[in-house]
Coordinates of C-alpha atoms in Angstrom, one line a residue:
Chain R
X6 CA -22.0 -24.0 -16.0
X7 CA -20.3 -25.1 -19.0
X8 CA -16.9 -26.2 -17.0
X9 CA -16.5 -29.8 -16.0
X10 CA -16.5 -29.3 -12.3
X11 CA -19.6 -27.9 -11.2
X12 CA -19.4 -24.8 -10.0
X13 CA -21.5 -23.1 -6.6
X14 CA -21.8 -19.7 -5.8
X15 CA -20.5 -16.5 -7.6
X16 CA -17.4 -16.4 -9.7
X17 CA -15.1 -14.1 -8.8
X18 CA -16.4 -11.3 -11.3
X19 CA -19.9 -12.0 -9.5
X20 CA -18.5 -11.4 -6.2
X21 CA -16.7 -8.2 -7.2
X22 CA -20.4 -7.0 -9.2
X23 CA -22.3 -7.8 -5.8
X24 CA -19.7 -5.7 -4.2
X25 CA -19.7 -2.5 -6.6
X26 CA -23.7 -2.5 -5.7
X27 CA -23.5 -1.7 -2.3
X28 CA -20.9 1.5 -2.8
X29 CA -22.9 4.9 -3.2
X30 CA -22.2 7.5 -5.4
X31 CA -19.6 9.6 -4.7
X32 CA -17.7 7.3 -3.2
X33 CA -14.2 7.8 -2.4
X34 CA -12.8 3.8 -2.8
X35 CA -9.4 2.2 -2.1
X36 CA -9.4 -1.4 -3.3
X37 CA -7.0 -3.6 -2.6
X38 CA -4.9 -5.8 -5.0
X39 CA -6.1 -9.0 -6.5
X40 CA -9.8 -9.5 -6.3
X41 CA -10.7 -5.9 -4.8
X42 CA -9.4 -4.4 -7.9
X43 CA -12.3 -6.3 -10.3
X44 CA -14.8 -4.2 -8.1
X45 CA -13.9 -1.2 -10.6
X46 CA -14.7 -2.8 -13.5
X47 CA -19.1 -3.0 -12.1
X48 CA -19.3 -0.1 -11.1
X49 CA -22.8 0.6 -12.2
X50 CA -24.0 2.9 -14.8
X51 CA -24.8 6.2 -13.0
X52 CA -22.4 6.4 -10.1
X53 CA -19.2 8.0 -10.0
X54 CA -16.8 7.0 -7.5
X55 CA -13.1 8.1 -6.9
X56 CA -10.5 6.0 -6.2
X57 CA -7.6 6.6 -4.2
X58 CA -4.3 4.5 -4.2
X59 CA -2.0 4.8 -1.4
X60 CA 1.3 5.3 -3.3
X61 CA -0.3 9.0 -4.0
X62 CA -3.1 9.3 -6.2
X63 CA -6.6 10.5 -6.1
X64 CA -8.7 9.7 -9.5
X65 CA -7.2 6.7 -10.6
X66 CA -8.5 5.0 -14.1
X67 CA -8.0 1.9 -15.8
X68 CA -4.8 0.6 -17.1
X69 CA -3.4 2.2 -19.7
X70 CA -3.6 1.1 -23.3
X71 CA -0.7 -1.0 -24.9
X72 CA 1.9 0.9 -25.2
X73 CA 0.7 4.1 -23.4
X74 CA 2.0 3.2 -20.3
X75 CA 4.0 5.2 -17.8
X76 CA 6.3 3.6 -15.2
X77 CA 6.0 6.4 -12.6
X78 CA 2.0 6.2 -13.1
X79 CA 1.5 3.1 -10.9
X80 CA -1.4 1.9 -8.3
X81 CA -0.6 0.3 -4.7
X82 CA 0.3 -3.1 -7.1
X83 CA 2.3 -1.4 -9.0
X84 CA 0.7 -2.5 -12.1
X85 CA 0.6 0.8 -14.3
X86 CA -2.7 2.8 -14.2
X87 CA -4.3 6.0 -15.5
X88 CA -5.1 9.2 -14.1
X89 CA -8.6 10.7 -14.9
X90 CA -9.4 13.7 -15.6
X91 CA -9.7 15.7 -12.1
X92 CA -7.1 13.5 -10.6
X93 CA -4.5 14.7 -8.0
X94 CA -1.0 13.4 -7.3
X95 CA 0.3 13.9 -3.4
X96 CA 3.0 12.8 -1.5
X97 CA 3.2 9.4 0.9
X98 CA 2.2 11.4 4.4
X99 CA -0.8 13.5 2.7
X100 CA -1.8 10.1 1.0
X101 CA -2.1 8.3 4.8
X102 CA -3.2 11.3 6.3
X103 CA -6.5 10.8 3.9
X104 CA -6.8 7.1 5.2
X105 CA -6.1 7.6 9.1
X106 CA -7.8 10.6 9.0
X107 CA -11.1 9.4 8.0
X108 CA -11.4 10.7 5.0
X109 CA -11.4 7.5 2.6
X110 CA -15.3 6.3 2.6
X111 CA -14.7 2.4 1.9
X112 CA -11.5 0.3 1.6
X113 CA -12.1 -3.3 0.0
X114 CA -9.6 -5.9 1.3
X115 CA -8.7 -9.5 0.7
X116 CA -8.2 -11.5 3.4
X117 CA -6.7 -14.8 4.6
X118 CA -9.6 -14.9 7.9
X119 CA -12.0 -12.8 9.5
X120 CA -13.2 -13.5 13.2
X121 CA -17.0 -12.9 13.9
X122 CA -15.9 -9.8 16.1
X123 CA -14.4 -8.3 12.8
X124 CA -10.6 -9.0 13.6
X125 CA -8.8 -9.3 10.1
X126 CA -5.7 -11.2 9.2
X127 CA -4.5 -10.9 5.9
X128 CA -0.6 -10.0 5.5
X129 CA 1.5 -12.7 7.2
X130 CA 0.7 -16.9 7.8
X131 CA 3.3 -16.2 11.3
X132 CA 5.5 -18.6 9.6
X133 CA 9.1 -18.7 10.5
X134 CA 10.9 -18.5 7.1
X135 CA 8.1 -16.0 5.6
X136 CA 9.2 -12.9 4.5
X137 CA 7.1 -10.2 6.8
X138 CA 5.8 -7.7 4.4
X139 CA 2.8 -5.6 5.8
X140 CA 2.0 -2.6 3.0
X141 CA -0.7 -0.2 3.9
X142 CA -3.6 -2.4 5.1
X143 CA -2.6 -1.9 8.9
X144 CA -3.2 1.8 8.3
X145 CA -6.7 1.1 5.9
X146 CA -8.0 -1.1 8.5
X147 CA -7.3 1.5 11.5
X148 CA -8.6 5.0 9.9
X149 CA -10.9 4.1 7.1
X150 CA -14.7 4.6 7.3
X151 CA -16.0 1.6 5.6
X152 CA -14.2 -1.7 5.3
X153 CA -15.4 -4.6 3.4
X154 CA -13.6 -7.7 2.9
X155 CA -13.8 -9.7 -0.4
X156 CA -12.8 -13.3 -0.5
X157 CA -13.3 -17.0 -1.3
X158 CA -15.8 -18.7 1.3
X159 CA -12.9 -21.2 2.2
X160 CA -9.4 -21.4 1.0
X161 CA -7.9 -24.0 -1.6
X162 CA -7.6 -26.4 0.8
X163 CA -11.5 -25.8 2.0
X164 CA -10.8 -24.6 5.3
X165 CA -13.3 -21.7 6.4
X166 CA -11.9 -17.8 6.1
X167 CA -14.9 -16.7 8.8
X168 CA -13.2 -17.9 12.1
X169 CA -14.3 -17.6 15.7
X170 CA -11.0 -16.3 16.3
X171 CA -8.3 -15.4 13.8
X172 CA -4.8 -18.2 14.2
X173 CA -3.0 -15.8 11.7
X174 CA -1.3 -12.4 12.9
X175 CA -4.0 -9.5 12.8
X176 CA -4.1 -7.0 10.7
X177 CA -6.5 -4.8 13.1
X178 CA -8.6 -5.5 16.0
X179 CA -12.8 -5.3 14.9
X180 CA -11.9 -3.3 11.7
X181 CA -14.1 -5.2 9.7
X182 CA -17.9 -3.7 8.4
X183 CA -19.1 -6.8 6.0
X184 CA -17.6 -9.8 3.9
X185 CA -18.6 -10.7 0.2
X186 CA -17.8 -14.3 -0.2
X187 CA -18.7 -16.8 -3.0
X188 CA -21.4 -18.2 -1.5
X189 CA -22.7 -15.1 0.5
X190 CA -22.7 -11.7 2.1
X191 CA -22.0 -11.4 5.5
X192 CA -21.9 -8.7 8.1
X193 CA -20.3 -8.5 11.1
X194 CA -22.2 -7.3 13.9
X195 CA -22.3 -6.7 17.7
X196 CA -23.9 -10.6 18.1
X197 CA -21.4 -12.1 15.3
X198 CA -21.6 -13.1 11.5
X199 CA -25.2 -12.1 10.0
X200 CA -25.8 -13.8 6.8
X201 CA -27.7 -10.9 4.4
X202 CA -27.6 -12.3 1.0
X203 CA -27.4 -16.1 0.0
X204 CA -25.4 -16.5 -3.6
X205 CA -27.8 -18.2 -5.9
X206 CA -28.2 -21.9 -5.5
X207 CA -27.1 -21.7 -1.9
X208 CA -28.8 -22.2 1.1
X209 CA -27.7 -21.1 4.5
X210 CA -27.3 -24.8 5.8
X211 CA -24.1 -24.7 3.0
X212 CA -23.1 -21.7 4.2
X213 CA -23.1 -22.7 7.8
X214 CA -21.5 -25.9 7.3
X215 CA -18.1 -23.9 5.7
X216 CA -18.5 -21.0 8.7
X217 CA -15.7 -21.1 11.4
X218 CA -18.2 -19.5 13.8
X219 CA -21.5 -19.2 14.5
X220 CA -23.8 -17.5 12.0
X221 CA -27.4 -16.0 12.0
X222 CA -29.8 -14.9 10.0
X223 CA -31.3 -11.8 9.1
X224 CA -35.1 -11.9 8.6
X225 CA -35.9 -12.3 5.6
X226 CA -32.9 -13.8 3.7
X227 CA -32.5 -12.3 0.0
X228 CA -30.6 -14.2 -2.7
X229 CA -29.6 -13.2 -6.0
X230 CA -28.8 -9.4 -6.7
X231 CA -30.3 -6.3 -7.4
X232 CA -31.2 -6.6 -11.7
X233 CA -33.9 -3.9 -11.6
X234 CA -32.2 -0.9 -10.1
X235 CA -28.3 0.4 -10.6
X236 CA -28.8 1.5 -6.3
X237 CA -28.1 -1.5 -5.2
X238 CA -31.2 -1.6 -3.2
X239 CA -32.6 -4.6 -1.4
X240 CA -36.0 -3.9 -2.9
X241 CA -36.1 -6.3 -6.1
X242 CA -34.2 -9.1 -3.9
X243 CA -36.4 -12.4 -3.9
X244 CA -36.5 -13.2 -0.3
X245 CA -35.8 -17.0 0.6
Chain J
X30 CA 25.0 32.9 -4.9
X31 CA 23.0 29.7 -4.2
X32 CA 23.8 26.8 -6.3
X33 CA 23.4 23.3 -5.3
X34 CA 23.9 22.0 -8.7
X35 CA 26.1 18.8 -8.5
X36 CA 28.1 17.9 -12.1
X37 CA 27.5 14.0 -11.5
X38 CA 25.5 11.5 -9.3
X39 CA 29.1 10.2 -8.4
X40 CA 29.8 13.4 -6.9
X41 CA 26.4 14.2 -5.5
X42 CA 26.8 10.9 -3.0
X43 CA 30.7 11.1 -2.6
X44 CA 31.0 11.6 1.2
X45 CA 28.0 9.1 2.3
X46 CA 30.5 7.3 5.0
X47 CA 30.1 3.9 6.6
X48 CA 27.2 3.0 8.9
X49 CA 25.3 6.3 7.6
X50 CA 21.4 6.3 7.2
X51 CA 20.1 6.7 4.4
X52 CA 16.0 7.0 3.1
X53 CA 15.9 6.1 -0.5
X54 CA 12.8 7.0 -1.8
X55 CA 10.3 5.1 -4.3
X56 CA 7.3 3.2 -4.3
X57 CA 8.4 0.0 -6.6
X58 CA 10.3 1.5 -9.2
X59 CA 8.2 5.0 -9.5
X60 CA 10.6 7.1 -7.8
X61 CA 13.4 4.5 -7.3
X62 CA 16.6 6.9 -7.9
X63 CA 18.8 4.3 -9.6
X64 CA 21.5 6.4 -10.8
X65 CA 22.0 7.7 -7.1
X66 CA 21.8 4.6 -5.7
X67 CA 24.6 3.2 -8.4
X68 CA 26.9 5.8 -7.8
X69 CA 26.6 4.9 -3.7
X70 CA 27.6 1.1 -4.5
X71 CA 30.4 2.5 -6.6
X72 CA 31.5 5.2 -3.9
X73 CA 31.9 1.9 -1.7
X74 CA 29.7 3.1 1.2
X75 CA 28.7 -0.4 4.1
X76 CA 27.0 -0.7 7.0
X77 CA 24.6 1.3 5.6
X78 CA 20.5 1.7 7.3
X79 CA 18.0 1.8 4.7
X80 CA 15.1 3.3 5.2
X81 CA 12.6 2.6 1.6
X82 CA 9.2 1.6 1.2
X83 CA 10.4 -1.6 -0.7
X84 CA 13.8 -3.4 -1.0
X85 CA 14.0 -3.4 -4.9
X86 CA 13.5 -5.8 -7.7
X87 CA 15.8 -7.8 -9.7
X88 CA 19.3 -7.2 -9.5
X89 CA 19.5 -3.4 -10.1
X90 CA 19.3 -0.3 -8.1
X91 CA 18.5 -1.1 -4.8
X92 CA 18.2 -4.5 -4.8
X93 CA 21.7 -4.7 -6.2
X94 CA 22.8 -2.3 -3.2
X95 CA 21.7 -4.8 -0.6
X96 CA 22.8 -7.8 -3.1
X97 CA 26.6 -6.1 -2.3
X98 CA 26.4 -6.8 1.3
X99 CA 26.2 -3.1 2.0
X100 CA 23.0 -2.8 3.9
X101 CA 23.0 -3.9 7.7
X102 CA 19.5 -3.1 8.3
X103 CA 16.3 -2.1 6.5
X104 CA 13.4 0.2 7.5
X105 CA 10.6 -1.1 5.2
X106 CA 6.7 -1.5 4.8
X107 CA 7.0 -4.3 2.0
X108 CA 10.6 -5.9 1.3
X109 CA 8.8 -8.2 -1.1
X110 CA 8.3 -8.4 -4.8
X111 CA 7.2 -11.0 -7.5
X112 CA 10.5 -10.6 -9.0
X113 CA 13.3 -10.8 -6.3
X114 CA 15.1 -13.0 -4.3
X115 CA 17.5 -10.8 -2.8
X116 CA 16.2 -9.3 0.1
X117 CA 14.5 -12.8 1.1
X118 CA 18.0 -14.4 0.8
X119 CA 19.3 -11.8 2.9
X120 CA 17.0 -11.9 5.0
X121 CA 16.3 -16.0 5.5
X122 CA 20.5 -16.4 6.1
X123 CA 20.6 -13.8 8.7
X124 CA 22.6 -11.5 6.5
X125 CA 20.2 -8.4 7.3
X126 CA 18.1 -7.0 9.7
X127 CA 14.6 -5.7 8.8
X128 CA 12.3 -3.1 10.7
X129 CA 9.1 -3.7 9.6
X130 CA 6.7 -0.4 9.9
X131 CA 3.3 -0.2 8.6
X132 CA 3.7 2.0 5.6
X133 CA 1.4 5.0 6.6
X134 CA 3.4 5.0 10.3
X135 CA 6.5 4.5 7.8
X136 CA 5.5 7.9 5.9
X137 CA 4.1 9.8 9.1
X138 CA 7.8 8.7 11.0
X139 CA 9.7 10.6 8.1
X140 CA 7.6 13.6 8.1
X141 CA 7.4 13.9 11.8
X142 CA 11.3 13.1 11.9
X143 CA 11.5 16.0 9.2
X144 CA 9.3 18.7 11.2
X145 CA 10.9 18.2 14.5
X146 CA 8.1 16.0 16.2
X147 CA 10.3 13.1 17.6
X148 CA 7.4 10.8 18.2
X149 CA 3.1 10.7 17.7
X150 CA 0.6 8.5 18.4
X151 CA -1.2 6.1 15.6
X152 CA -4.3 3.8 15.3
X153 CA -2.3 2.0 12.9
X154 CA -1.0 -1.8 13.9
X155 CA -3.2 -1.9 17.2
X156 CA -3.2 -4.8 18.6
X157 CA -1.2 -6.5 15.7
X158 CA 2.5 -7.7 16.4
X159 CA 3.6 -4.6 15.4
X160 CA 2.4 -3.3 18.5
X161 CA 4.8 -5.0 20.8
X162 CA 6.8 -3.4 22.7
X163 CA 5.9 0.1 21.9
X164 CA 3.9 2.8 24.2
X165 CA 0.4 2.7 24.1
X166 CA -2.5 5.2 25.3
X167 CA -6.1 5.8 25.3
X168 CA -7.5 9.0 23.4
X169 CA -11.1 9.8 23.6
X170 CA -12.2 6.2 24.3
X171 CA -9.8 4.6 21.4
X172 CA -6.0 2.7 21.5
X173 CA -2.9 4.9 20.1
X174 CA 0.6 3.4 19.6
X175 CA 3.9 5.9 19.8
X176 CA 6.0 6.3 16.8
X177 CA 9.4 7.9 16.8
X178 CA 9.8 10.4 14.0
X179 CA 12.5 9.2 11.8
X180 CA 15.5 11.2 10.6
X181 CA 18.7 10.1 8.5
X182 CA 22.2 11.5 7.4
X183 CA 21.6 11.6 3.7
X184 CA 17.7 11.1 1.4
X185 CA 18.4 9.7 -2.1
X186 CA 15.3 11.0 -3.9
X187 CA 14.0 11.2 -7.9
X188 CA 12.2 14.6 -9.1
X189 CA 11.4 15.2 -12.8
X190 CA 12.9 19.0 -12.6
X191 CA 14.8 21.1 -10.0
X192 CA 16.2 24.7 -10.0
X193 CA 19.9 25.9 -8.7
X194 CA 18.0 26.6 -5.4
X195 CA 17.0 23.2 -5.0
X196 CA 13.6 23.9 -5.7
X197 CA 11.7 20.3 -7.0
X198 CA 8.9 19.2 -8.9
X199 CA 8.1 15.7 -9.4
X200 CA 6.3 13.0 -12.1
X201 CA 2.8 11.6 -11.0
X202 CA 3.0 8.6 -8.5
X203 CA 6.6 9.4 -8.3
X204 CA 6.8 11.7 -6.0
X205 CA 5.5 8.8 -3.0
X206 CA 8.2 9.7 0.0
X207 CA 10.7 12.1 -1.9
X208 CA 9.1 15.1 -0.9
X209 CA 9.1 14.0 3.4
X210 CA 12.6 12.5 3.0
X211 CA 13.6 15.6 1.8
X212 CA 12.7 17.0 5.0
X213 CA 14.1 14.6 7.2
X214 CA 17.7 13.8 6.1
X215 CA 20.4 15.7 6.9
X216 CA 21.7 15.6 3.4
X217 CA 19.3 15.7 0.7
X218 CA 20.4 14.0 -2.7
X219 CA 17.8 15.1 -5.8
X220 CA 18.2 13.4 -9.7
X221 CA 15.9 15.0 -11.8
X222 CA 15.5 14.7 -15.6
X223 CA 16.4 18.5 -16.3
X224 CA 17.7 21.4 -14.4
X225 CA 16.1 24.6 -14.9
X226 CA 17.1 28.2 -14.1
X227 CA 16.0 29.4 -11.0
X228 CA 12.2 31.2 -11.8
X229 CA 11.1 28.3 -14.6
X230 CA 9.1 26.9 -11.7
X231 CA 6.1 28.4 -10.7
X232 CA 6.2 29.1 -7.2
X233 CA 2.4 27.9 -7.0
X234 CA 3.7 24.3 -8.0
X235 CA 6.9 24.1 -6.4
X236 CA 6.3 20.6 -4.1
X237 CA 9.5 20.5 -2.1
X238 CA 11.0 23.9 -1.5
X239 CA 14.3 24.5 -2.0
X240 CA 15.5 24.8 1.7
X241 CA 14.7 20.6 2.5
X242 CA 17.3 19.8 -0.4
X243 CA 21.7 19.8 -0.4
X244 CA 21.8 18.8 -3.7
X245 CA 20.5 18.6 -7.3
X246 CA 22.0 16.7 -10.2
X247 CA 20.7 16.2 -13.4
X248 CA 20.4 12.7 -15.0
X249 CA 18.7 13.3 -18.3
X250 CA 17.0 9.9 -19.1
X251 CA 16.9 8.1 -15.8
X252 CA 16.9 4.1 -16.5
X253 CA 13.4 2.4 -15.2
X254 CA 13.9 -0.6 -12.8
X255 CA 11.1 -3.1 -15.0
X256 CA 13.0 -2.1 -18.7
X257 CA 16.0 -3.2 -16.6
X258 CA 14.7 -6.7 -15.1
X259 CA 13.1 -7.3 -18.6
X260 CA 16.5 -7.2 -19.8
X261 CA 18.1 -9.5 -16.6
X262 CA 20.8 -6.4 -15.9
X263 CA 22.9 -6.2 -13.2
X264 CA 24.8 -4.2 -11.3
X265 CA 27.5 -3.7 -10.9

């Protein structure tokens, strides 16, 4: 690393490309805003995936060039986007009736903590004088297939994100699949967090030590990522 | 002899009257109908219910509407933007009331309120805060919460075109809740850029039929809510 701080684990870029791996082909994908949204840009070479944004579009590209922009073209963040070719435009109810209706295959989601039974909080710190402001995630988290959760190991202040028990307001009750961090990938299972990939450099002892809960190991632990194949596949992975 | 043709927005939102509800559609400022909602803080109208997706940026358009102390209470899924203080003033002094609703229950409320289904059950916000208070029950094994269906006196909505009949068509992610608030307000207010004779929309593309809207005024190059923040307008 050519900062002056040293840094451990995947960048955010990394976290997004471990991410975009593990989404098959064909895919229909809403991401979130902030780090979700870099998951588009790894998608790799081969796979075509769809993504849906709630405020009403299916087949949604990347921003528009300067000046090409259109206002009423907008994703979930309103930042302004592009529609691909094949794209459809629909109104709010069709739009949630795709989510809650099982029809969206994966929804990637920041969060502010995840418990070990897959409880998600990630739209309000409880605090008095905060505005409440709750979006579409309650709806993601209750009717789509899939949901993964992208996020920094810890927050700023290094407390862990993986809790026993969430302190913040939830989002949804067990709504969560698996959890790319910057140290590692983590599922969430029946007996709690499974570590199944170690970010290079890391051991699971680090990992642990920055965990809010307990966490096992799968048999054998990977580490690194996929570089042979564009499947995401586990089978190039170096084992530990 | 149908003709829902309104010669201004001034006119179009003349008779909104004190304490009305009123959806205001948009998702950010795709679909925000700021000529409408200018002519409703000239017309004077207080007390009003929102019911909108957000609560506005800046100072303009909606924003500016609850800025004027007209707004008692808001129905809303995200009454927060990068670029606004208004609605968290409001909000922090005890100046407005808020009704938080998950946005897809927000959407399904107004469509259900439109189609005559005063209440459903959702997965959405179980076992959140949101869930307090409100009716639960057990479907095939999973948790369901009751919604009302929502309905209002008047929508405030943004199309791109619109016939005499009151036919609409709308731009890309601009159409977001215009086409169910249509459906559920008494009074349905359209802007569009351009009003057409009746047969220059297809039938095959028509997205909100005729009979869900009052009114249809034209407002040839609608203002957008960023170019106006950019520029630190305000209204009045």
């Amino acid at each position: 690393m050519t900062t002056g701080e040293e840094q451990i684990g995947w960048s955010r870029d990394e976290m997004a490309q471990r991410l975009a791996l593990d989404i098959p082909n064909g895919s229909y994908v809403n991401l979130g805003i902030g780090i979700p949204e870099l998951v588009a840009k790894f998608v790799p070479k081969g796979r075509t995936l769809i993504y849906h944004t709630e405020n009403g579009l299916l087949g949604m590209g990347p921003s528009p060039a300067p000046g090409t922009g259109d206002p009423e073209l907008i994703n979930a963040g309103k930042r302004q986007v592009t529609a691909i070719p094949g794209a459809a435009y629909f109104h709010h109810a069709d739009s949630f009736a795709m989510i809650r209706g099982g029809h969206i295959d994966l929804c990637v989601l920041g969060a502010m903590q995840v418990a070990q039974n897959g409880d998600l909080a990630n739209w309000s710190t409880g605090e008095p004088d905060a505005i409440p402001a709750v979006g579409g995630a309650m709806d993601l988290v209750a009717g789509v297939k899939s949901v993964y959760v992208i996020t920094q190991h810890c927050t700023k202040t290094g407390e862990p994100k993986l809790v026993d028990r969430c302190t913040y307001p939830l989002t949804g009750r067990g709504v969560i699949n698996r959890v790319y961090t910057d140290l590692a990938v983590v599922d969430v299972t029946r007996d709690g967090f499974r570590v199944v990939e170690l970010a290079p450099g890391v051991d699971f002892e680090y990992v642990r030590e920055r965990t809010g809960a307990p966490l096992l190991r799968s048999a054998p632990l990977a580490t690194g990522q996929c570089h042979e194949h564009a499947c995401g596949c586990d089978a190039k992975r170096r084992p530990v | 002899m149908i003709d829902k043709r309104y010669q201004s927005a001034a006119d179009a939102v003349a008779d909104v009257p004190d304490g009305a509800s009123v959806m205001i559609g948009g998702f950010g400022e795709a679909g925000s109908p700021i000529e409408l909602i200018h002519a409703l803080i000239d017309q004077g109208a207080r007390d009003l219910t929102v019911i909108s997706n957000n609560t506005g940026s800046g100072e303009v358009g909606l924003a500016a509407l609850l800025k004027e102390q007209r707004v008692r209470k808001v129905v809303c899924s995200f009454p927060r933007t990068a670029n606004s203080t208004v609605f968290p003033d409001l909000y922090r002094s005890g100046k407005i009331e808020l009704e938080l609703v998950p946005q897809g229950t927000l959407a399904e409320r107004i469509r259900a309120g439109g189609a005559g289904i005063p209440a459903f059950f959702t997965p959405a916000a179980v076992g959140t805060p949101l869930a307090e208070g409100k009716e639960s029950r057990v479907f095939d094994g999973k948790e369901y919460l009751m919604e009302r269906g929502l309905r209002a006196d008047f929508a405030l909505i943004k199309g791109r075109r619109a016939d005499p009949y009151g036919n609409v068509v709308y731009s890309k992610t601009a159409r977001n809740f215009g086409p169910i608030m249509a459906m559920a307000a008494r009074v349905a207010v359209v802007q569009v850029s351009e009003i057409v004779e009746a047969g220059a929309l297809d039938p095959e593309v028509v997205v909100t039929p005729g009979i869900f809207v009052s009114r249809v005024v034209e407002v040839a190059s609608p203002m957008h809510e960023s170019e106006l923040v950019a520029t630190g307008a305000t209204y009045p």
